[in-house]
Amino acid sequence: MNATAQGISAFATAAELGRALADGNTSSTEIVRRALDRVGVHDNSLHAFVRLFPEAALQAAGEADERRRRGASKGPLDGIPFAAKDLLDVEGYPTLAGSKALAGEPATATATAIERLVAAGMILLGKVHTVEFAFGSWGTNPVAGTPLNPRDSATPRAPGGSSSGSGVAVAAGLVPVALGTDTTGSIRNPSAMCGIVGLKTSFGLVGRGGLLPLAMSFDSIGPMTRSVQDAALLLAALEGPDPGDPATYGVAPTLPLEGLERSISGVRLRIPSAADLAGVDPGILDRFDSTVAELEALGAKVDRMPMPQSYDTYKALAGDIMAVEAWHHLGRYVEPADSVVGTAIRMRVLKGREIGLAAYHELIARRRAAQIEFHRDLEGADAFLTPTAPITAPPLSDIDETTTPLGTFTRMVNLLDMAALSVPIGLVNGLPAGLQIAVRRFQDPLALRIGRALEIRCGGLFEQPPGYATP
C-alpha cells in the first residue's frame, strides 16, 4: 500500500473513497485489502461477520481498477466494498438468518438489493450477523453469537438489532457501508446504538427479492452508513422495480441525490409534546433539544403537538401484527418441542399463533385507523422528529429480553407506513444518541435532505469510536 493510500482514514465515507479513487489517490484493490486487514484485526472481538468473500472481493476490486484505467467507471460507488445482513441471499451460499434451524442449502440467486449495488460497481466483502430471524431489537443472538458495540471496548454493550452486524461493521470501520433490514426499527436501532446513519426506506421503494421475510407488511431494506450523503448514494442505486417484490411495481424513483443539499429553510417539523417524551434519558433529551435548535437555526419551522395515541399503543399494535406474520413465515421452525431456535425468539414467534386469524384482521383494521388518524394530525408538517431510541446502548448483562424500549419510537414508523432516517446527534456519557426523522411514504429524499443539512452544519455527524485505530 502506498503512502497516499495509507493516509486515507479507515473511517472514510463511501463518497470520500469515491473521490480518492477518481483522483488516483488509492485503488479499489488497496481499499478492499485494507478492509480485509481490519476485519482480521478487529472481528475476532467484534463478531460482526458471518462470512467473508476475500478472493471474489479482490477479483472484483481488480476489475473496478481496470474499468477506471479505461475511463469506464460505473459511477461514484464503483470499487467500494460493502457488507450485507445475513438475511439476504447470495447465490451459492446458505442464508442462515442467525439461526441453526435453517437447512443451510445454498441460495439459487442473489438478493435484488445486493445485485443492484454490485451493478453500481460495489464489492460485497461479506455477510454480517443478525438477531435470529431478525426478530429482536437489542442485537443479541445466543445461538450464532452477539456482535459487540464498538463504542465501548471495556464493557460489552448491545449493538442494537436486528441489523447488529451491519451497525457494528460500519461503526468500527470494517466497511464504509452495509445493507440492513428494518421491520420495526432493525436499521435505526443499531444505527442509534452504534452512532451511524441508517435509513428505513419506504415500503415498495427498495425491492425485497431474495430477502428471508419476517413480517412482509413491514419489512424493508435500506443502507447503513457513516454519512447522510452515503445513504443517499446507496438509495439512488437501490431503488427501482424488482420482479421478486410486487410492492415495487409502478413505484416512481425518488431521485434522492437531486436537491439533497437544498436549504431546509421553511421546512415544517413536528415534535412530540414534553409529556410524550417523558421516558427519554435526560442526556438524550438534551441532545434532541439542541439538535432541534440547530434545525431551527437553519430556517426550519418547529412546532410541538401531543401524539394522537401513546407510543405504547403503537408499539403493541405493531408487535402483534409482526408476531402473526412471523408465525406464518417461521412457525414451522419454532413449533417442534425440540426446536433449536433460541428461547426468546421462539416465544415471540409462538405469540403469533395465539393471536389467530380473526384477531389479525382486526389488527389490520386498527392499523388503517391509526394511519388515518396520525396523518390527519400531521397535516401542516413536513416531517416528524423524535429521538431514535430513549436510551443509550446498555451492557449486555443488563438486558431483559422481555422488554422492548428500543421500539418506543421506531415501531410506529413501520406501522404508519412512513420512511425514517436515524442520524447521530452526539454522545451521552460517551455513548451515541440518535435523531429519527420520519416522513410520509416515498418522501425519503426529504428525510435525507434534513439530515444532510445537519451534517453540513456540523461538519459531519459520525464520530470515530475509541480503540479502533487504523492498522
Coordinates of C-alpha atoms in Angstrom, one line a residue:
M1 CA 0.0 0.0 0.0
N2 CA 1.5 3.4 -1.0
A3 CA 1.8 6.3 1.4
T4 CA -1.1 8.2 -0.1
A5 CA -3.4 5.3 0.4
Q6 CA -2.3 4.9 4.0
G7 CA -3.3 8.5 4.6
I8 CA -6.9 7.7 3.8
S9 CA -8.8 7.0 7.0
A10 CA -10.3 3.6 7.6
F11 CA -13.4 5.6 8.6
A12 CA -13.7 7.4 5.3
T13 CA -17.2 7.6 3.9
A14 CA -18.0 6.0 0.6
A15 CA -18.2 9.4 -1.0
E16 CA -14.7 10.2 0.2
L17 CA -13.4 6.9 -1.0
G18 CA -15.0 7.6 -4.4
R19 CA -13.3 10.9 -4.7
A20 CA -9.9 9.4 -3.7
L21 CA -10.4 6.7 -6.4
A22 CA -11.3 9.3 -9.0
D23 CA -8.3 11.4 -8.1
G24 CA -6.0 8.4 -8.3
N25 CA -5.0 8.6 -4.6
T26 CA -5.9 5.0 -4.0
S27 CA -7.2 1.9 -5.8
S28 CA -10.1 -0.4 -5.2
T29 CA -7.7 -3.2 -4.5
E30 CA -6.0 -1.2 -1.8
I31 CA -9.3 -0.3 -0.2
V32 CA -10.5 -4.0 -0.2
R33 CA -7.2 -5.3 1.2
R34 CA -7.3 -2.7 3.9
A35 CA -10.9 -3.7 4.8
L36 CA -9.9 -7.3 4.9
D37 CA -6.9 -6.4 7.2
R38 CA -9.2 -4.6 9.6
V39 CA -11.6 -7.4 9.7
G40 CA -8.7 -9.7 10.5
V41 CA -7.5 -7.4 13.3
H42 CA -10.8 -6.5 14.9
D43 CA -13.6 -9.0 14.1
N44 CA -12.4 -11.7 16.4
S45 CA -13.6 -9.5 19.3
L46 CA -16.4 -7.6 17.5
H47 CA -18.0 -10.7 15.9
A48 CA -19.7 -8.7 13.1
F49 CA -19.1 -11.0 10.1
V50 CA -20.6 -14.4 9.4
R51 CA -18.7 -15.0 6.2
L52 CA -16.1 -13.2 4.1
F53 CA -15.6 -13.4 0.3
P54 CA -11.9 -12.4 0.1
E55 CA -11.0 -13.9 -3.2
A56 CA -14.1 -12.7 -5.0
A57 CA -13.8 -9.3 -3.5
L58 CA -10.2 -8.9 -4.6
Q59 CA -11.0 -10.1 -8.1
A60 CA -13.9 -7.6 -8.3
A61 CA -11.6 -4.8 -7.0
G62 CA -9.1 -5.6 -9.7
E63 CA -11.9 -5.3 -12.3
A64 CA -13.0 -2.0 -10.9
D65 CA -9.4 -0.7 -11.1
E66 CA -9.2 -1.8 -14.7
R67 CA -12.5 -0.1 -15.5
R68 CA -11.2 3.1 -14.0
R69 CA -8.0 2.9 -16.0
R70 CA -10.1 2.5 -19.2
G71 CA -12.2 5.5 -18.3
A72 CA -15.3 3.2 -17.9
S73 CA -16.1 3.7 -14.2
K74 CA -19.6 2.8 -13.3
G75 CA -20.0 5.8 -11.1
P76 CA -19.3 7.1 -7.6
L77 CA -19.7 3.8 -5.8
D78 CA -17.6 1.7 -8.3
G79 CA -14.9 -0.3 -6.5
I80 CA -16.2 0.4 -2.9
P81 CA -16.8 -2.6 -0.5
F82 CA -20.0 -3.2 1.4
A83 CA -21.4 -5.9 3.7
A84 CA -24.9 -7.4 3.7
K85 CA -27.0 -8.7 6.5
D86 CA -27.3 -12.5 6.6
L87 CA -31.0 -12.3 5.8
L88 CA -30.2 -11.5 2.1
D89 CA -29.4 -14.3 -0.3
V90 CA -26.1 -14.7 -2.1
E91 CA -26.1 -17.2 -4.9
G92 CA -24.1 -20.3 -4.0
Y93 CA -24.1 -19.7 -0.2
P94 CA -26.6 -20.5 2.5
T95 CA -28.6 -17.8 4.2
L96 CA -28.8 -18.7 7.9
A97 CA -30.5 -15.7 9.3
G98 CA -28.6 -16.1 12.6
S99 CA -30.2 -19.4 13.2
K100 CA -29.4 -23.1 13.4
A101 CA -32.9 -24.0 12.3
L102 CA -32.3 -23.5 8.6
A103 CA -31.0 -26.3 6.4
G104 CA -28.1 -24.3 5.1
E105 CA -28.8 -25.1 1.5
P106 CA -27.1 -22.7 -1.0
A107 CA -29.2 -19.9 -2.4
T108 CA -30.0 -20.2 -6.1
A109 CA -30.0 -16.5 -6.7
T110 CA -28.6 -13.3 -5.2
A111 CA -31.0 -10.8 -3.5
T112 CA -32.0 -7.9 -5.7
A113 CA -30.7 -5.3 -3.3
I114 CA -27.2 -6.8 -3.4
E115 CA -27.4 -7.2 -7.2
R116 CA -28.2 -3.5 -7.6
L117 CA -25.2 -2.4 -5.6
V118 CA -22.9 -4.8 -7.5
A119 CA -24.4 -3.4 -10.7
A120 CA -23.2 0.0 -9.5
G121 CA -19.7 -1.4 -9.1
M122 CA -19.8 -2.1 -5.4
I123 CA -17.9 -5.1 -4.0
L124 CA -19.5 -7.5 -1.5
L125 CA -16.9 -8.1 1.2
G126 CA -19.1 -10.5 3.2
K127 CA -22.2 -11.2 5.2
V128 CA -22.8 -10.0 8.7
H129 CA -24.7 -11.2 11.8
T130 CA -28.3 -10.6 12.7
V131 CA -30.6 -11.3 15.6
E132 CA -32.0 -14.8 14.9
F133 CA -34.6 -14.4 12.1
A134 CA -34.3 -10.6 12.6
F135 CA -36.8 -10.8 15.5
G136 CA -35.3 -8.6 18.1
S137 CA -34.2 -5.0 18.8
W138 CA -31.3 -5.5 21.3
G139 CA -29.0 -7.1 18.8
T140 CA -28.4 -10.2 20.9
N141 CA -28.1 -13.7 19.5
P142 CA -27.2 -16.5 21.9
V143 CA -27.4 -19.1 19.0
A144 CA -24.9 -17.6 16.5
G145 CA -23.2 -15.0 18.7
T146 CA -23.8 -11.3 19.5
P147 CA -21.8 -8.6 17.8
L148 CA -20.3 -6.2 20.3
N149 CA -20.9 -2.5 20.2
P150 CA -17.6 -0.8 19.2
R151 CA -18.3 2.3 21.2
D152 CA -17.2 0.7 24.5
S153 CA -14.2 -1.6 24.4
A154 CA -14.3 -2.1 28.2
T155 CA -17.9 -3.2 28.7
P156 CA -19.7 -5.5 26.3
R157 CA -22.7 -3.5 25.2
A158 CA -25.8 -4.1 23.0
P159 CA -25.2 -3.2 19.3
G160 CA -28.9 -2.7 18.6
G161 CA -30.8 -5.0 16.3
S162 CA -31.7 -6.8 14.4
S163 CA -29.2 -5.5 11.9
S164 CA -26.5 -5.8 14.5
G165 CA -23.6 -6.9 12.4
S166 CA -24.2 -4.2 9.8
G167 CA -24.2 -1.5 12.5
V168 CA -21.0 -2.8 14.2
A169 CA -19.1 -3.3 10.9
V170 CA -19.8 0.2 9.7
A171 CA -19.2 1.9 13.1
A172 CA -15.9 0.1 13.6
G173 CA -14.5 1.0 10.2
L174 CA -14.6 -2.6 8.8
V175 CA -16.7 -1.4 5.8
P176 CA -17.8 2.0 4.8
V177 CA -21.5 0.9 4.2
A178 CA -23.7 -2.0 4.8
L179 CA -27.2 -3.3 3.9
G180 CA -29.6 -3.8 6.8
T181 CA -33.3 -4.7 7.0
D182 CA -35.9 -2.9 9.1
T183 CA -39.2 -4.4 10.2
T184 CA -39.9 -2.2 13.3
G185 CA -36.6 -0.5 13.8
S186 CA -33.9 -3.0 12.8
I187 CA -31.9 -0.5 10.8
R188 CA -32.5 2.5 13.1
N189 CA -31.8 0.8 16.4
P190 CA -28.2 -0.3 15.6
S191 CA -27.6 3.0 13.9
A192 CA -28.6 4.9 17.1
M193 CA -26.7 2.5 19.4
C194 CA -23.5 2.5 17.3
G195 CA -23.6 6.1 16.2
I196 CA -24.1 5.8 12.4
V197 CA -26.7 6.8 9.8
G198 CA -29.5 4.4 8.9
L199 CA -32.4 4.7 6.5
K200 CA -35.7 2.8 6.9
T201 CA -36.9 3.1 3.3
S202 CA -40.5 3.5 2.2
F203 CA -42.4 0.3 1.7
G204 CA -42.1 -0.6 -2.0
L205 CA -39.1 1.7 -2.8
V206 CA -36.4 -1.0 -2.5
G207 CA -37.1 -4.5 -3.8
R208 CA -37.1 -7.3 -1.3
G209 CA -36.5 -10.2 -3.7
G210 CA -34.1 -12.7 -2.1
L211 CA -34.9 -11.5 1.5
L212 CA -35.9 -14.0 4.1
P213 CA -39.2 -12.5 5.4
L214 CA -40.2 -11.7 9.0
A215 CA -43.3 -9.6 8.6
M216 CA -44.0 -8.6 4.9
S217 CA -46.4 -5.9 5.9
F218 CA -43.4 -4.1 7.5
D219 CA -40.2 -5.5 6.1
S220 CA -37.9 -3.1 4.3
I221 CA -34.2 -2.9 3.1
G222 CA -32.0 0.1 3.5
P223 CA -28.5 1.5 3.8
M224 CA -26.4 1.9 7.0
T225 CA -23.6 4.3 6.5
R226 CA -21.2 6.9 8.2
S227 CA -22.8 9.8 6.4
V228 CA -26.2 11.0 5.1
Q229 CA -24.6 11.6 1.8
D230 CA -23.6 8.0 1.6
A231 CA -27.2 6.9 2.5
A232 CA -28.5 9.0 -0.5
L233 CA -25.9 7.5 -2.8
L234 CA -26.9 4.0 -1.9
L235 CA -30.6 4.7 -2.1
A236 CA -30.1 6.0 -5.6
A237 CA -28.5 2.7 -6.5
L238 CA -31.1 0.5 -4.6
E239 CA -34.4 2.0 -5.6
G240 CA -36.4 0.6 -8.6
P241 CA -38.7 -2.2 -9.6
D242 CA -37.9 -5.7 -8.5
P243 CA -39.5 -8.8 -10.2
G244 CA -39.2 -10.5 -6.8
D245 CA -41.3 -7.9 -5.0
P246 CA -44.7 -6.8 -6.4
A247 CA -44.8 -3.9 -3.8
T248 CA -42.3 -2.1 -6.1
Y249 CA -44.4 -2.3 -9.2
G250 CA -45.4 1.1 -10.5
V251 CA -43.3 3.0 -7.9
A252 CA -41.6 6.1 -9.3
P253 CA -38.0 6.7 -8.4
T254 CA -37.5 9.3 -5.8
L255 CA -34.1 10.5 -7.1
P256 CA -32.6 11.1 -3.6
L257 CA -29.5 12.9 -4.9
E258 CA -31.4 15.7 -6.6
G259 CA -31.9 18.5 -4.1
L260 CA -30.0 16.7 -1.3
E261 CA -28.2 19.9 -0.3
R262 CA -31.0 22.3 -0.8
S263 CA -31.8 24.6 2.1
I264 CA -34.3 23.4 4.7
S265 CA -35.4 27.0 5.4
G266 CA -39.2 26.9 5.7
V267 CA -39.4 23.1 6.2
R268 CA -42.0 22.4 8.8
L269 CA -41.0 20.0 11.6
R270 CA -43.3 18.4 14.2
I271 CA -42.0 17.2 17.5
P272 CA -43.9 15.5 20.3
S273 CA -45.1 17.2 23.5
A274 CA -42.8 17.1 26.5
A275 CA -45.2 14.6 28.1
D276 CA -44.8 12.3 25.2
L277 CA -41.0 12.3 25.7
A278 CA -41.1 11.9 29.5
G279 CA -39.5 8.5 29.5
V280 CA -36.4 9.5 27.4
D281 CA -33.0 9.5 29.1
P282 CA -32.3 13.1 30.1
G283 CA -29.0 13.2 28.3
I284 CA -30.6 12.0 25.1
L285 CA -33.4 14.6 25.5
D286 CA -30.8 17.3 25.9
R287 CA -29.1 16.2 22.6
F288 CA -32.5 16.0 20.9
D289 CA -33.5 19.5 22.0
S290 CA -30.2 21.0 21.0
T291 CA -30.4 19.3 17.6
V292 CA -33.9 20.7 17.0
A293 CA -32.5 24.1 17.9
E294 CA -29.8 23.6 15.2
L295 CA -32.5 22.8 12.6
E296 CA -34.4 26.0 13.7
A297 CA -31.2 27.9 13.1
L298 CA -31.1 26.5 9.6
G299 CA -34.5 28.0 9.0
A300 CA -36.8 25.1 9.8
K301 CA -40.1 25.8 11.5
V302 CA -40.8 23.6 14.5
D303 CA -44.0 23.1 16.5
R304 CA -45.0 20.7 19.3
M305 CA -48.2 18.7 19.4
P306 CA -49.2 15.8 21.6
M307 CA -49.4 12.3 20.0
P308 CA -52.9 11.2 19.0
Q309 CA -52.1 7.8 20.7
S310 CA -49.4 6.7 23.1
Y311 CA -46.2 5.2 21.8
D312 CA -47.0 2.1 23.8
T313 CA -50.3 1.7 21.9
Y314 CA -48.5 1.9 18.5
K315 CA -45.7 -0.4 19.8
A316 CA -48.1 -3.1 21.0
L317 CA -50.2 -3.0 17.8
A318 CA -47.1 -3.3 15.6
G319 CA -45.8 -6.0 17.8
D320 CA -48.9 -8.1 17.5
I321 CA -49.1 -7.7 13.7
M322 CA -45.4 -8.7 13.4
A323 CA -45.9 -11.7 15.6
V324 CA -48.8 -13.1 13.5
E325 CA -46.9 -12.6 10.2
A326 CA -43.7 -14.1 11.8
W327 CA -45.7 -17.1 12.8
H328 CA -46.8 -17.5 9.2
H329 CA -43.2 -17.4 7.9
L330 CA -41.4 -19.1 10.7
G331 CA -43.9 -21.2 12.7
R332 CA -42.5 -24.5 11.3
Y333 CA -39.1 -23.8 12.8
V334 CA -40.3 -23.0 16.3
E335 CA -43.3 -25.3 16.9
P336 CA -41.5 -28.5 17.5
A337 CA -40.7 -29.2 21.2
D338 CA -37.1 -29.8 20.3
S339 CA -36.7 -26.6 18.2
V340 CA -33.2 -25.3 18.1
V341 CA -34.4 -21.7 17.8
G342 CA -33.4 -19.5 20.8
T343 CA -35.9 -19.3 23.6
A344 CA -36.6 -15.6 23.3
I345 CA -37.2 -15.7 19.6
R346 CA -39.3 -18.9 19.8
M347 CA -41.6 -17.2 22.3
R348 CA -42.0 -14.1 20.1
V349 CA -43.0 -16.2 17.1
L350 CA -45.3 -18.5 19.1
K351 CA -47.2 -15.4 20.2
G352 CA -48.4 -15.1 16.7
R353 CA -50.1 -18.5 16.8
E354 CA -52.0 -17.4 19.9
I355 CA -53.4 -14.3 18.2
G356 CA -55.2 -16.1 15.4
L357 CA -56.6 -15.1 12.0
A358 CA -59.8 -13.3 13.1
A359 CA -57.9 -11.1 15.6
Y360 CA -55.2 -10.4 12.9
H361 CA -57.9 -8.9 10.6
E362 CA -59.0 -6.7 13.5
L363 CA -55.3 -5.6 14.0
I364 CA -55.1 -4.7 10.3
A365 CA -58.3 -2.6 10.6
R366 CA -56.8 -0.8 13.7
R367 CA -53.6 -0.2 11.7
R368 CA -55.5 1.6 9.0
A369 CA -57.4 3.7 11.5
A370 CA -54.1 4.6 13.2
Q371 CA -52.6 5.7 9.9
I372 CA -55.6 7.9 9.0
E373 CA -55.6 9.5 12.5
F374 CA -51.8 10.1 12.6
H375 CA -51.6 11.5 9.1
R376 CA -54.5 13.8 9.8
D377 CA -52.8 15.1 12.8
L378 CA -49.5 15.5 10.9
E379 CA -51.2 17.9 8.4
G380 CA -49.3 21.2 8.2
A381 CA -45.9 19.5 8.9
D382 CA -43.4 18.0 6.5
A383 CA -41.6 15.7 8.9
F384 CA -41.9 14.2 12.4
L385 CA -38.9 14.2 14.7
T386 CA -38.2 12.0 17.8
P387 CA -35.1 10.5 19.4
T388 CA -34.4 7.3 17.7
A389 CA -34.1 5.4 21.0
P390 CA -35.0 6.6 24.5
I391 CA -31.8 5.0 26.0
T392 CA -28.1 4.6 25.0
A393 CA -26.6 1.1 24.5
P394 CA -26.9 -0.9 27.7
P395 CA -24.4 -3.5 28.9
L396 CA -25.3 -7.0 27.6
S397 CA -25.5 -8.2 31.2
D398 CA -28.4 -5.7 31.9
I399 CA -30.6 -6.7 29.0
D400 CA -34.1 -8.1 29.7
E401 CA -35.2 -9.9 26.6
T402 CA -38.9 -9.5 27.6
T403 CA -38.7 -5.7 27.3
T404 CA -38.7 -3.6 24.1
P405 CA -37.7 0.0 24.9
L406 CA -35.8 0.4 21.6
G407 CA -39.1 0.1 19.7
T408 CA -40.6 3.1 21.5
F409 CA -40.2 5.5 18.6
T410 CA -39.3 3.2 15.7
R411 CA -42.2 0.7 15.6
M412 CA -44.8 3.4 14.8
V413 CA -42.9 4.3 11.6
N414 CA -43.4 0.9 10.1
L415 CA -47.0 0.7 11.5
L416 CA -47.9 4.0 9.9
D417 CA -46.3 3.2 6.6
M418 CA -43.7 6.0 6.8
A419 CA -39.9 6.3 6.0
A420 CA -37.4 7.4 8.6
L421 CA -33.7 8.3 8.8
S422 CA -31.7 7.9 12.0
V423 CA -28.7 10.2 12.3
P424 CA -26.2 10.5 15.2
I425 CA -26.5 13.6 17.3
G426 CA -23.6 13.3 19.6
L427 CA -22.6 11.3 22.7
V428 CA -24.2 10.9 26.1
N429 CA -21.7 9.7 28.7
G430 CA -19.6 8.5 25.8
L431 CA -22.4 6.6 24.0
P432 CA -24.2 7.6 20.9
A433 CA -27.6 9.2 20.7
G434 CA -29.7 9.3 17.5
L435 CA -32.4 11.6 15.9
Q436 CA -35.2 10.0 14.0
I437 CA -36.5 12.0 11.0
A438 CA -39.8 10.4 9.9
V439 CA -41.6 11.4 6.7
R440 CA -44.5 10.3 4.6
R441 CA -44.2 7.3 2.3
F442 CA -41.9 8.0 -0.7
Q443 CA -40.6 11.2 0.8
D444 CA -37.3 9.6 1.7
P445 CA -35.3 12.3 0.0
L446 CA -36.8 14.9 2.3
A447 CA -35.6 13.0 5.4
L448 CA -32.2 12.8 3.8
R449 CA -32.2 16.5 2.9
I450 CA -33.0 17.4 6.6
G451 CA -30.2 15.0 7.8
R452 CA -27.8 16.3 5.2
A453 CA -28.4 19.9 6.4
L454 CA -27.4 18.9 9.9
E455 CA -24.4 17.0 8.5
I456 CA -23.1 20.0 6.6
R457 CA -23.7 22.4 9.5
C458 CA -21.8 20.1 11.9
G459 CA -19.0 19.2 9.5
G460 CA -20.1 15.6 9.7
L461 CA -22.1 13.6 12.2
F462 CA -20.1 10.4 12.6
E463 CA -17.6 10.3 15.5
Q464 CA -14.9 7.6 15.3
P465 CA -15.2 5.2 18.2
P466 CA -12.2 4.8 20.5
G467 CA -9.9 1.8 20.3
Y468 CA -10.1 1.2 16.5
A469 CA -7.1 3.0 15.2
T470 CA -6.1 2.3 11.6
P471 CA -4.0 -0.9 11.4

